[in-house]
């Protein structure tokens, strides 16, 4: 349960994650600069909200029908993911101290209102342990779909291609391979 909860947290950060230090996010050649900048800013906003533990604000960066699929085909809804993040924060004292998203390419729909991006995301933080706190590192490679709603870009779907969670420098979960 702990590991699955952390996987769901990754989606949030990453869902994602959630997780970004997107000031360093690489602009994909395939995306027009204005869209690349907007999507990078959306990832940065998600990171800021997670670092500030504003999970309700973080939740608003996703469409109501957001869903994540992992490498095994398991699907997680927005409500499940947000619930898991809240649980991990409360039960484990999870804090996110740093996160990043690097966009590696993507495509834009003909109307310009839907963007698919390939992204590598990472998050660093801590969890409570018997000796105080322990470092946690989460990384993923995924394909995310963003849709434009008015002036805002909202994440509408994620497919996690690879996911790694490390606790105290040791891999505690790894899935996917692409």
JSON list of C-alpha atoms in Angstrom, two decimals, residues 26-132:
[
{"chain": "A", "resi": 26, "resn": "UNK", "atom": "CA", "xyz": [14.21, 21.89, -22.19]},
{"chain": "A", "resi": 27, "resn": "UNK", "atom": "CA", "xyz": [11.95, 23.29, -24.89]},
{"chain": "A", "resi": 28, "resn": "UNK", "atom": "CA", "xyz": [10.92, 20.55, -27.33]},
{"chain": "A", "resi": 29, "resn": "UNK", "atom": "CA", "xyz": [11.70, 21.32, -30.95]},
{"chain": "A", "resi": 30, "resn": "UNK", "atom": "CA", "xyz": [8.30, 20.05, -32.09]},
{"chain": "A", "resi": 31, "resn": "UNK", "atom": "CA", "xyz": [6.27, 22.46, -29.98]},
{"chain": "A", "resi": 32, "resn": "UNK", "atom": "CA", "xyz": [5.81, 26.13, -30.85]},
{"chain": "A", "resi": 33, "resn": "UNK", "atom": "CA", "xyz": [7.66, 28.29, -28.28]},
{"chain": "A", "resi": 34, "resn": "UNK", "atom": "CA", "xyz": [4.48, 29.86, -26.90]},
{"chain": "A", "resi": 35, "resn": "UNK", "atom": "CA", "xyz": [3.00, 26.41, -26.15]},
{"chain": "A", "resi": 36, "resn": "UNK", "atom": "CA", "xyz": [6.28, 25.01, -24.81]},
{"chain": "A", "resi": 37, "resn": "UNK", "atom": "CA", "xyz": [6.55, 27.98, -22.46]},
{"chain": "A", "resi": 38, "resn": "UNK", "atom": "CA", "xyz": [2.93, 27.59, -21.31]},
{"chain": "A", "resi": 39, "resn": "UNK", "atom": "CA", "xyz": [3.27, 23.84, -20.62]},
{"chain": "A", "resi": 40, "resn": "UNK", "atom": "CA", "xyz": [6.60, 24.35, -18.81]},
{"chain": "A", "resi": 41, "resn": "UNK", "atom": "CA", "xyz": [4.92, 27.01, -16.67]},
{"chain": "A", "resi": 42, "resn": "UNK", "atom": "CA", "xyz": [2.05, 24.60, -15.92]},
{"chain": "A", "resi": 43, "resn": "UNK", "atom": "CA", "xyz": [4.51, 21.96, -14.67]},
{"chain": "A", "resi": 44, "resn": "UNK", "atom": "CA", "xyz": [6.30, 24.62, -12.59]},
{"chain": "A", "resi": 45, "resn": "UNK", "atom": "CA", "xyz": [2.97, 25.64, -11.06]},
{"chain": "A", "resi": 46, "resn": "UNK", "atom": "CA", "xyz": [2.24, 22.02, -10.12]},
{"chain": "A", "resi": 47, "resn": "UNK", "atom": "CA", "xyz": [5.62, 21.79, -8.40]},
{"chain": "A", "resi": 48, "resn": "UNK", "atom": "CA", "xyz": [5.11, 25.01, -6.46]},
{"chain": "A", "resi": 49, "resn": "UNK", "atom": "CA", "xyz": [1.70, 23.85, -5.28]},
{"chain": "A", "resi": 50, "resn": "UNK", "atom": "CA", "xyz": [3.12, 20.50, -4.09]},
{"chain": "A", "resi": 51, "resn": "UNK", "atom": "CA", "xyz": [6.06, 22.14, -2.32]},
{"chain": "A", "resi": 52, "resn": "UNK", "atom": "CA", "xyz": [3.56, 24.41, -0.55]},
{"chain": "A", "resi": 53, "resn": "UNK", "atom": "CA", "xyz": [1.36, 21.39, 0.28]},
{"chain": "A", "resi": 54, "resn": "UNK", "atom": "CA", "xyz": [-1.56, 23.06, -1.52]},
{"chain": "A", "resi": 55, "resn": "UNK", "atom": "CA", "xyz": [-3.13, 19.81, -2.68]},
{"chain": "A", "resi": 56, "resn": "UNK", "atom": "CA", "xyz": [-6.49, 21.43, -3.42]},
{"chain": "A", "resi": 57, "resn": "UNK", "atom": "CA", "xyz": [-4.75, 23.94, -5.70]},
{"chain": "A", "resi": 58, "resn": "UNK", "atom": "CA", "xyz": [-2.68, 21.12, -7.21]},
{"chain": "A", "resi": 59, "resn": "UNK", "atom": "CA", "xyz": [-5.89, 19.20, -7.91]},
{"chain": "A", "resi": 60, "resn": "UNK", "atom": "CA", "xyz": [-7.20, 22.14, -9.94]},
{"chain": "A", "resi": 61, "resn": "UNK", "atom": "CA", "xyz": [-4.34, 21.75, -12.46]},
{"chain": "A", "resi": 62, "resn": "UNK", "atom": "CA", "xyz": [-6.00, 18.56, -13.74]},
{"chain": "A", "resi": 63, "resn": "UNK", "atom": "CA", "xyz": [-9.28, 18.08, -15.59]},
{"chain": "A", "resi": 64, "resn": "UNK", "atom": "CA", "xyz": [-12.02, 16.39, -13.57]},
{"chain": "A", "resi": 65, "resn": "UNK", "atom": "CA", "xyz": [-11.71, 13.33, -15.82]},
{"chain": "A", "resi": 66, "resn": "UNK", "atom": "CA", "xyz": [-7.90, 13.05, -15.58]},
{"chain": "A", "resi": 67, "resn": "UNK", "atom": "CA", "xyz": [-6.71, 9.46, -15.52]},
{"chain": "A", "resi": 68, "resn": "UNK", "atom": "CA", "xyz": [-3.27, 7.89, -15.30]},
{"chain": "A", "resi": 69, "resn": "UNK", "atom": "CA", "xyz": [-2.30, 4.57, -16.82]},
{"chain": "A", "resi": 70, "resn": "UNK", "atom": "CA", "xyz": [0.85, 2.79, -15.68]},
{"chain": "A", "resi": 71, "resn": "UNK", "atom": "CA", "xyz": [3.08, 0.34, -17.52]},
{"chain": "A", "resi": 72, "resn": "UNK", "atom": "CA", "xyz": [0.84, -2.55, -16.42]},
{"chain": "A", "resi": 73, "resn": "UNK", "atom": "CA", "xyz": [-2.33, -0.88, -17.72]},
{"chain": "A", "resi": 74, "resn": "UNK", "atom": "CA", "xyz": [-3.60, -0.05, -14.23]},
{"chain": "A", "resi": 75, "resn": "UNK", "atom": "CA", "xyz": [-5.67, 3.13, -14.23]},
{"chain": "A", "resi": 76, "resn": "UNK", "atom": "CA", "xyz": [-5.87, 5.68, -11.43]},
{"chain": "A", "resi": 77, "resn": "UNK", "atom": "CA", "xyz": [-8.47, 8.45, -11.35]},
{"chain": "A", "resi": 78, "resn": "UNK", "atom": "CA", "xyz": [-7.91, 12.00, -10.22]},
{"chain": "A", "resi": 79, "resn": "UNK", "atom": "CA", "xyz": [-9.87, 11.39, -7.00]},
{"chain": "A", "resi": 80, "resn": "UNK", "atom": "CA", "xyz": [-7.79, 8.30, -6.18]},
{"chain": "A", "resi": 81, "resn": "UNK", "atom": "CA", "xyz": [-4.51, 10.07, -6.86]},
{"chain": "A", "resi": 82, "resn": "UNK", "atom": "CA", "xyz": [-5.36, 13.20, -4.88]},
{"chain": "A", "resi": 83, "resn": "UNK", "atom": "CA", "xyz": [-6.65, 11.06, -2.01]},
{"chain": "A", "resi": 84, "resn": "UNK", "atom": "CA", "xyz": [-3.41, 9.07, -1.97]},
{"chain": "A", "resi": 85, "resn": "UNK", "atom": "CA", "xyz": [-1.29, 12.23, -1.93]},
{"chain": "A", "resi": 86, "resn": "UNK", "atom": "CA", "xyz": [-3.27, 13.62, 1.01]},
{"chain": "A", "resi": 87, "resn": "UNK", "atom": "CA", "xyz": [-2.93, 10.29, 2.82]},
{"chain": "A", "resi": 88, "resn": "UNK", "atom": "CA", "xyz": [0.84, 10.15, 2.26]},
{"chain": "A", "resi": 89, "resn": "UNK", "atom": "CA", "xyz": [1.28, 13.69, 3.54]},
{"chain": "A", "resi": 90, "resn": "UNK", "atom": "CA", "xyz": [-0.76, 12.94, 6.67]},
{"chain": "A", "resi": 91, "resn": "UNK", "atom": "CA", "xyz": [0.42, 9.40, 7.39]},
{"chain": "A", "resi": 92, "resn": "UNK", "atom": "CA", "xyz": [4.06, 9.63, 6.38]},
{"chain": "A", "resi": 93, "resn": "UNK", "atom": "CA", "xyz": [4.86, 13.29, 6.88]},
{"chain": "A", "resi": 94, "resn": "UNK", "atom": "CA", "xyz": [5.73, 13.48, 3.19]},
{"chain": "A", "resi": 95, "resn": "UNK", "atom": "CA", "xyz": [7.17, 16.78, 2.04]},
{"chain": "A", "resi": 96, "resn": "UNK", "atom": "CA", "xyz": [8.36, 17.71, -1.44]},
{"chain": "A", "resi": 97, "resn": "UNK", "atom": "CA", "xyz": [11.39, 19.99, -1.38]},
{"chain": "A", "resi": 98, "resn": "UNK", "atom": "CA", "xyz": [12.38, 20.07, -5.03]},
{"chain": "A", "resi": 99, "resn": "UNK", "atom": "CA", "xyz": [10.99, 18.91, -8.37]},
{"chain": "A", "resi": 100, "resn": "UNK", "atom": "CA", "xyz": [11.72, 19.21, -12.07]},
{"chain": "A", "resi": 101, "resn": "UNK", "atom": "CA", "xyz": [10.13, 18.45, -15.42]},
{"chain": "A", "resi": 102, "resn": "UNK", "atom": "CA", "xyz": [12.03, 18.22, -18.69]},
{"chain": "A", "resi": 103, "resn": "UNK", "atom": "CA", "xyz": [9.93, 18.14, -21.83]},
{"chain": "A", "resi": 104, "resn": "UNK", "atom": "CA", "xyz": [11.53, 15.95, -24.47]},
{"chain": "A", "resi": 105, "resn": "UNK", "atom": "CA", "xyz": [9.16, 16.46, -27.39]},
{"chain": "A", "resi": 106, "resn": "UNK", "atom": "CA", "xyz": [5.52, 16.47, -28.22]},
{"chain": "A", "resi": 107, "resn": "UNK", "atom": "CA", "xyz": [2.77, 17.36, -30.63]},
{"chain": "A", "resi": 108, "resn": "UNK", "atom": "CA", "xyz": [-0.07, 19.87, -30.87]},
{"chain": "A", "resi": 109, "resn": "UNK", "atom": "CA", "xyz": [-3.59, 19.25, -32.18]},
{"chain": "A", "resi": 110, "resn": "UNK", "atom": "CA", "xyz": [-4.66, 21.15, -35.29]},
{"chain": "A", "resi": 111, "resn": "UNK", "atom": "CA", "xyz": [-6.81, 23.54, -33.23]},
{"chain": "A", "resi": 112, "resn": "UNK", "atom": "CA", "xyz": [-3.90, 24.22, -30.83]},
{"chain": "A", "resi": 113, "resn": "UNK", "atom": "CA", "xyz": [-5.93, 23.31, -27.74]},
{"chain": "A", "resi": 114, "resn": "UNK", "atom": "CA", "xyz": [-4.52, 19.83, -27.00]},
{"chain": "A", "resi": 115, "resn": "UNK", "atom": "CA", "xyz": [-0.84, 19.10, -26.46]},
{"chain": "A", "resi": 116, "resn": "UNK", "atom": "CA", "xyz": [0.81, 15.72, -25.96]},
{"chain": "A", "resi": 117, "resn": "UNK", "atom": "CA", "xyz": [4.27, 15.85, -24.36]},
{"chain": "A", "resi": 118, "resn": "UNK", "atom": "CA", "xyz": [6.95, 13.34, -23.48]},
{"chain": "A", "resi": 119, "resn": "UNK", "atom": "CA", "xyz": [8.30, 14.38, -20.12]},
{"chain": "A", "resi": 120, "resn": "UNK", "atom": "CA", "xyz": [10.84, 13.23, -17.56]},
{"chain": "A", "resi": 121, "resn": "UNK", "atom": "CA", "xyz": [9.95, 14.29, -14.05]},
{"chain": "A", "resi": 122, "resn": "UNK", "atom": "CA", "xyz": [11.65, 14.05, -10.70]},
{"chain": "A", "resi": 123, "resn": "UNK", "atom": "CA", "xyz": [10.87, 15.02, -7.14]},
{"chain": "A", "resi": 124, "resn": "UNK", "atom": "CA", "xyz": [12.94, 15.04, -3.98]},
{"chain": "A", "resi": 125, "resn": "UNK", "atom": "CA", "xyz": [11.57, 15.20, -0.49]},
{"chain": "A", "resi": 126, "resn": "UNK", "atom": "CA", "xyz": [11.43, 13.55, 2.90]},
{"chain": "A", "resi": 127, "resn": "UNK", "atom": "CA", "xyz": [9.22, 11.13, 4.77]},
{"chain": "A", "resi": 128, "resn": "UNK", "atom": "CA", "xyz": [9.00, 10.61, 8.51]},
{"chain": "A", "resi": 129, "resn": "UNK", "atom": "CA", "xyz": [11.00, 7.67, 9.85]},
{"chain": "A", "resi": 130, "resn": "UNK", "atom": "CA", "xyz": [11.96, 6.16, 13.19]},
{"chain": "A", "resi": 131, "resn": "UNK", "atom": "CA", "xyz": [15.17, 8.21, 13.15]},
{"chain": "A", "resi": 132, "resn": "UNK", "atom": "CA", "xyz": [13.58, 11.52, 12.12]}
]
